[in-house]
Short mmCIF file of C-alpha atoms in Angstrom, two decimals:
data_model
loop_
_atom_site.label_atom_id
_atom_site.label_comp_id
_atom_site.label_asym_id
_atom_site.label_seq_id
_atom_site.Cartn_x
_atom_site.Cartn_y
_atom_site.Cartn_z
CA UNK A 523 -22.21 17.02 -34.45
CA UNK A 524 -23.88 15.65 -31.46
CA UNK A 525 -22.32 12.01 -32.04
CA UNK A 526 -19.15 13.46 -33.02
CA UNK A 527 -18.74 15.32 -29.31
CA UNK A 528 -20.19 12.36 -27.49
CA UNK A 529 -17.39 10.02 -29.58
CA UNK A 530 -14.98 12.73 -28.36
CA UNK A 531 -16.04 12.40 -24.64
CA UNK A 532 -15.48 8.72 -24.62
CA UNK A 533 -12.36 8.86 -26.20
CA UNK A 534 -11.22 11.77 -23.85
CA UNK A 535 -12.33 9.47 -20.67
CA UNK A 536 -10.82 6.61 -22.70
CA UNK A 537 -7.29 8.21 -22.36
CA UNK A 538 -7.91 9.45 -18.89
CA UNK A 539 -8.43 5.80 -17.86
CA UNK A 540 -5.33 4.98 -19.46
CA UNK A 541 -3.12 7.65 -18.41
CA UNK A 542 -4.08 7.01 -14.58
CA UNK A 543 -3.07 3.25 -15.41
CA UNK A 544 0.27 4.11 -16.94
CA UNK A 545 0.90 6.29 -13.52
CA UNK A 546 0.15 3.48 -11.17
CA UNK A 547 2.15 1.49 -13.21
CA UNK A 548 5.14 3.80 -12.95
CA UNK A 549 4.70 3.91 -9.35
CA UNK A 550 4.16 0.24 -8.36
CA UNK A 551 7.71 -0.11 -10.51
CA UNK A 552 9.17 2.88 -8.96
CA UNK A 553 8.17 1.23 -5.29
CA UNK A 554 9.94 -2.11 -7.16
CA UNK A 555 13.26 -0.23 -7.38
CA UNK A 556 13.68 1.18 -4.24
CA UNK A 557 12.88 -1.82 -2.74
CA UNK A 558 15.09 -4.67 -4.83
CA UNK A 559 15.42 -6.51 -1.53
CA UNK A 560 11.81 -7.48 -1.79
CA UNK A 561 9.90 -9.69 -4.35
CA UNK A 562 6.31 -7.95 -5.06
CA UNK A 563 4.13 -9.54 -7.43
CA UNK A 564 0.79 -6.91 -8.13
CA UNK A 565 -2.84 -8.62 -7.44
CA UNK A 566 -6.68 -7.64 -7.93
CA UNK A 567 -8.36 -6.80 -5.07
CA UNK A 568 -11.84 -8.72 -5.72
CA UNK A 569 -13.92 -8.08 -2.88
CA UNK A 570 -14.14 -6.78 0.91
CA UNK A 571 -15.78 -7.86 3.98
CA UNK A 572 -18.09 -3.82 4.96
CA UNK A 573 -18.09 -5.40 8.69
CA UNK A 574 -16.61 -2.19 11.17
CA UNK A 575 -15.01 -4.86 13.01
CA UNK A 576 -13.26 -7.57 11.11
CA UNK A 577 -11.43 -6.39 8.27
CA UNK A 578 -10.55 -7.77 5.55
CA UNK A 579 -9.99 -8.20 1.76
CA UNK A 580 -9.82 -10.46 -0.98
CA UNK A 581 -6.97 -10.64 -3.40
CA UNK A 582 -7.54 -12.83 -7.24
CA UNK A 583 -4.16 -14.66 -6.45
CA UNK A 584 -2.86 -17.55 -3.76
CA UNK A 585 -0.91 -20.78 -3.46
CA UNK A 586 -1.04 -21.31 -7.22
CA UNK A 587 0.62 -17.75 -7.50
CA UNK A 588 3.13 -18.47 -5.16
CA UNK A 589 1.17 -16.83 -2.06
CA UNK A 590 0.97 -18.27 1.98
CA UNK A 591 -0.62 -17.38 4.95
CA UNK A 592 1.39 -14.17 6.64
CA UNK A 593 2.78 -12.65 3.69
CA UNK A 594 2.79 -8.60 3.91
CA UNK A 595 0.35 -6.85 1.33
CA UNK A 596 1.26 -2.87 0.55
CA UNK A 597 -0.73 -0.41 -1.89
CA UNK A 598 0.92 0.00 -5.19
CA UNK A 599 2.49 3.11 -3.57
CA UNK A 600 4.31 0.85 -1.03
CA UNK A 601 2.06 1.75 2.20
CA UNK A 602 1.43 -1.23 4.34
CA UNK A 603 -2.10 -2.70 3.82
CA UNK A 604 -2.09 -5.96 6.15
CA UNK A 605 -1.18 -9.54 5.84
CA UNK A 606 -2.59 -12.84 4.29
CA UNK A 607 -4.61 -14.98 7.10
CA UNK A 608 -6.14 -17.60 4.60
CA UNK A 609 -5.04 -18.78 1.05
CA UNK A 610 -6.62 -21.05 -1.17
CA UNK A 611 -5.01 -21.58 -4.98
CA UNK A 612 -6.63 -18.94 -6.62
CA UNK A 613 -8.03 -16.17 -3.61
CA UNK A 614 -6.43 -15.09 -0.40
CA UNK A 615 -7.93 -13.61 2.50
CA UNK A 616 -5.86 -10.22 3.72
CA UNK A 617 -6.74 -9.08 7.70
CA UNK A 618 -6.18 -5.10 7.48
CA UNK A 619 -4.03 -3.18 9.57
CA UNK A 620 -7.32 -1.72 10.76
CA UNK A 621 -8.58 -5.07 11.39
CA UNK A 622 -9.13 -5.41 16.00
CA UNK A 623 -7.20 -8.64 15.52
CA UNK A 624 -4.36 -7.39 13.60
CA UNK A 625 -0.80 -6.46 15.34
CA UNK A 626 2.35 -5.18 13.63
CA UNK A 627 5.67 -4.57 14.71
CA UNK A 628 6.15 -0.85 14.43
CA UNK A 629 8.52 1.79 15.22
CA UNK A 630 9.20 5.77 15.19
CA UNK A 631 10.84 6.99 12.27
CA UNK A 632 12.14 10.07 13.79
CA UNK A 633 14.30 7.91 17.12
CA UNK A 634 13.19 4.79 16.13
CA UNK A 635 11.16 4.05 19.24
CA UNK A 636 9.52 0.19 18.74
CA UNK A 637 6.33 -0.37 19.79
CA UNK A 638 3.54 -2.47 18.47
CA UNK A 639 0.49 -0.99 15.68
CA UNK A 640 -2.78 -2.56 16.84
CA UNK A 641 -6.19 -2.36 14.53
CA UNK A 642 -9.03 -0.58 16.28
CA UNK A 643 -11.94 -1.18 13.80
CA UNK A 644 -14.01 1.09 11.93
CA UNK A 645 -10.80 1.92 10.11
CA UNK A 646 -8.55 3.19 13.07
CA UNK A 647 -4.88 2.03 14.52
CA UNK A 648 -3.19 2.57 17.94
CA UNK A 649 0.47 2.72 18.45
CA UNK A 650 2.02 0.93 21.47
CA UNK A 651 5.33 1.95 22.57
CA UNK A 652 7.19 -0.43 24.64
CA UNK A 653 8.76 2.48 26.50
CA UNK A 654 6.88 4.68 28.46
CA UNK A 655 9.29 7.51 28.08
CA UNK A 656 9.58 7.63 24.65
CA UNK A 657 9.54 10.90 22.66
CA UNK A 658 6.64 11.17 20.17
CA UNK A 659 5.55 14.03 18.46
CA UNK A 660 1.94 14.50 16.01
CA UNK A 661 3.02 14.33 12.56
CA UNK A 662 5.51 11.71 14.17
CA UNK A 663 6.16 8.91 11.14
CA UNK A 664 5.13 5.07 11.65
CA UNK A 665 7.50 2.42 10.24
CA UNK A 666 7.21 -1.27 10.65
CA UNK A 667 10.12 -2.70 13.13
CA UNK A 668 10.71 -5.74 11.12
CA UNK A 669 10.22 -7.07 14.71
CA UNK A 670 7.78 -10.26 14.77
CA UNK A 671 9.06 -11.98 11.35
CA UNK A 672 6.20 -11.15 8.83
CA UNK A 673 6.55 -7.26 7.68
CA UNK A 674 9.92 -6.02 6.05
CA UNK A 675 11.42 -3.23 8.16
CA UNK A 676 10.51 0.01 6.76
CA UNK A 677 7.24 -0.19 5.12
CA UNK A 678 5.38 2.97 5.69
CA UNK A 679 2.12 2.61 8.39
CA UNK A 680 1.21 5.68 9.04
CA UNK A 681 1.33 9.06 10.80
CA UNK A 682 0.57 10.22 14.56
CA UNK A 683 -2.66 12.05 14.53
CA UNK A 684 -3.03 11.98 18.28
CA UNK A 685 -1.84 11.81 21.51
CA UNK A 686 -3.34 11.57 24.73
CA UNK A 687 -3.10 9.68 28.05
CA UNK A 688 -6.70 8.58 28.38
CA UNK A 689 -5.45 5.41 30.38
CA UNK A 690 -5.53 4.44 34.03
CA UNK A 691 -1.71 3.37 33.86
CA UNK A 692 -0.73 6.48 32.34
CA UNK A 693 0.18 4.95 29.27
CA UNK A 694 -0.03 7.45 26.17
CA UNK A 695 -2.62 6.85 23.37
CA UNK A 696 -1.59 7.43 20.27
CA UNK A 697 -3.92 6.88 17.06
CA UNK A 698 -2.64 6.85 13.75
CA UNK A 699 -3.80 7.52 10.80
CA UNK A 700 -2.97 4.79 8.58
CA UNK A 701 -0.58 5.71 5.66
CA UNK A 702 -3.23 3.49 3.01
CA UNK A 703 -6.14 4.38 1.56
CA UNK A 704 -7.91 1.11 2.66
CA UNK A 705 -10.89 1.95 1.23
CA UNK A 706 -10.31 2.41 -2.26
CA UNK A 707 -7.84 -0.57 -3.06
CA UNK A 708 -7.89 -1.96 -6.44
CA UNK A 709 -4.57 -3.36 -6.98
CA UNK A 710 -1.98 -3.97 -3.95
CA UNK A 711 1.41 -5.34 -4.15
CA UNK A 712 2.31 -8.93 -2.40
CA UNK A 713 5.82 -9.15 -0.19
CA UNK A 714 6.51 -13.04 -1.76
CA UNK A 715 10.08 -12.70 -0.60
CA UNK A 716 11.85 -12.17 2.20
CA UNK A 717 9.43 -14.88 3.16
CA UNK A 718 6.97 -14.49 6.69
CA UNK A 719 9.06 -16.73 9.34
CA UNK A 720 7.14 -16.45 11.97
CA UNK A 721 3.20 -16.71 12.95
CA UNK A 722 2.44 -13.41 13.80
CA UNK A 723 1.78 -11.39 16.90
CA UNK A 724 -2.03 -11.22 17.86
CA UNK A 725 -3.76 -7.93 19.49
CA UNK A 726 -4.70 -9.21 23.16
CA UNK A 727 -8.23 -9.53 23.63
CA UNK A 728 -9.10 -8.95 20.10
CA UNK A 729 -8.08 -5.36 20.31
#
C-alpha cells in the first residue's frame, strides 16, 4: 500500500509538472497572437550572473538560432526582460532591465508621457520623463516608447511604485517595479523580428 501511494504521489506531481507546462505554453502562444507583428522564437534560460550590480542572463540559443546583439528578450507572458549584449552561436548574453547599464525607451500608458527606464541594480528601475510637468500617478503603467530602435512599442515594463522629488533639480523620482519576474526565468521569448536598428541608448555614468 505504501508503494502504491508513493507511485500515486509521483504520478500526481508528474501531471502537475505537465499541466503548468501546457499553461505556459498556452500563454507564450497567446502572447504570439496578439502580437503577429513580432517574430518570437522561446529559449532556455541556462544561467545568471548573482552580481547586485551587473545583470545579466544566459539564454541556450544565438547566431546559429538566428539571434544578434540588441534584440529585445520578454517573459513568456510578454513582459520586457532586457536585451542581448553578446552572442556567440549557441549562448547569448541578455543585460536586464535592472541591469545600472541598461536604458530603455519608455513611456506612460495612461498620456503617453516618454521618458527613458534606467536599471538601478539590486533589481530596481527608475523612470525618466523628459518633461518635467508631466502627469504621473502610482499604479501609473510603463510601456516601452519604441523610441531608440531596439524594443517594439508596447511591451509591458512595469508599474509606478513611487514617486518622490529627492533631487536637487527638482526632478521627480519615480521607481518602478518591473512588470518581470527576473528572478525566476526559465524560458523567455526572443523579439527576432522587427529587427534592433539601432545601438542602444546607454544609462549615463553607469546608472
Amino acid at each position: 500500500l505504501r508503494e502504491e501511494n508513493e507511485k500515486l504521489e509521483e504520478d500526481l506531481i508528474e501531471m502537475e509538472e505537465i499541466r503548468r507546462e501546457n499553461e505556459k505554453l498556452e500563454t507564450m502562444i497567446a502572447v504570439k497572437e496578439s502580437n503577429p507583428h513580432l517574430d518570437l522564437i522561446v529559449v532556455d534560460v541556462i544561467g545568471a550572473n548573482p552580481d547586485l550590480w551587473e545583470q545579466t542572463i544566459q539564454i541556450g540559443a544565438g547566431y546559429s538560432d538566428g539571434l544578434e546583439e540588441y534584440m529585445a528578450i520578454l517573459t513568456e507572458e510578454g513582459k520586457l526582460v532586457g536585451r542581448i549584449i553578446e552572442c556567440t552561436s549557441e549562448v547569448s548574453i541578455v543585460q536586464l532591465i535592472t541591469d545600472e547599464k541598461s536604458a530603455v525607451g519608455a513611456k506612460l500608458q495612461s498620456n503617453a508621457e516618454m521618458g527613458i527606464a534606467k536599471g538601478e541594480g539590486r533589481g530596481g528601475v527608475r523612470l525618466e520623463l523628459l518633461s518635467q510637468d508631466a502627469e504621473v500617478n502610482m499604479g501609473d503603467v510603463v510601456l516601452t516608447s519604441g523610441m531608440g530602435g531596439t524594443c517594439p512599442e508596447g511591451i509591458p515594463i512595469g508599474t509606478i511604485t513611487e514617486i518622490s522629488e529627492r533631487r536637487a533639480d527638482l526632478s521627480i523620482g519615480i521607481l518602478i517595479e518591473p512588470a518581470a519576474r527576473l528572478t525566476r526565468l526559465d524560458k523567455v521569448m526572443v523579439v527576432r523580428s522587427p529587427p534592433p536598428d539601432t545601438v542602444p541608448m546607454e544609462a549615463e555614468g553607469g546608472g
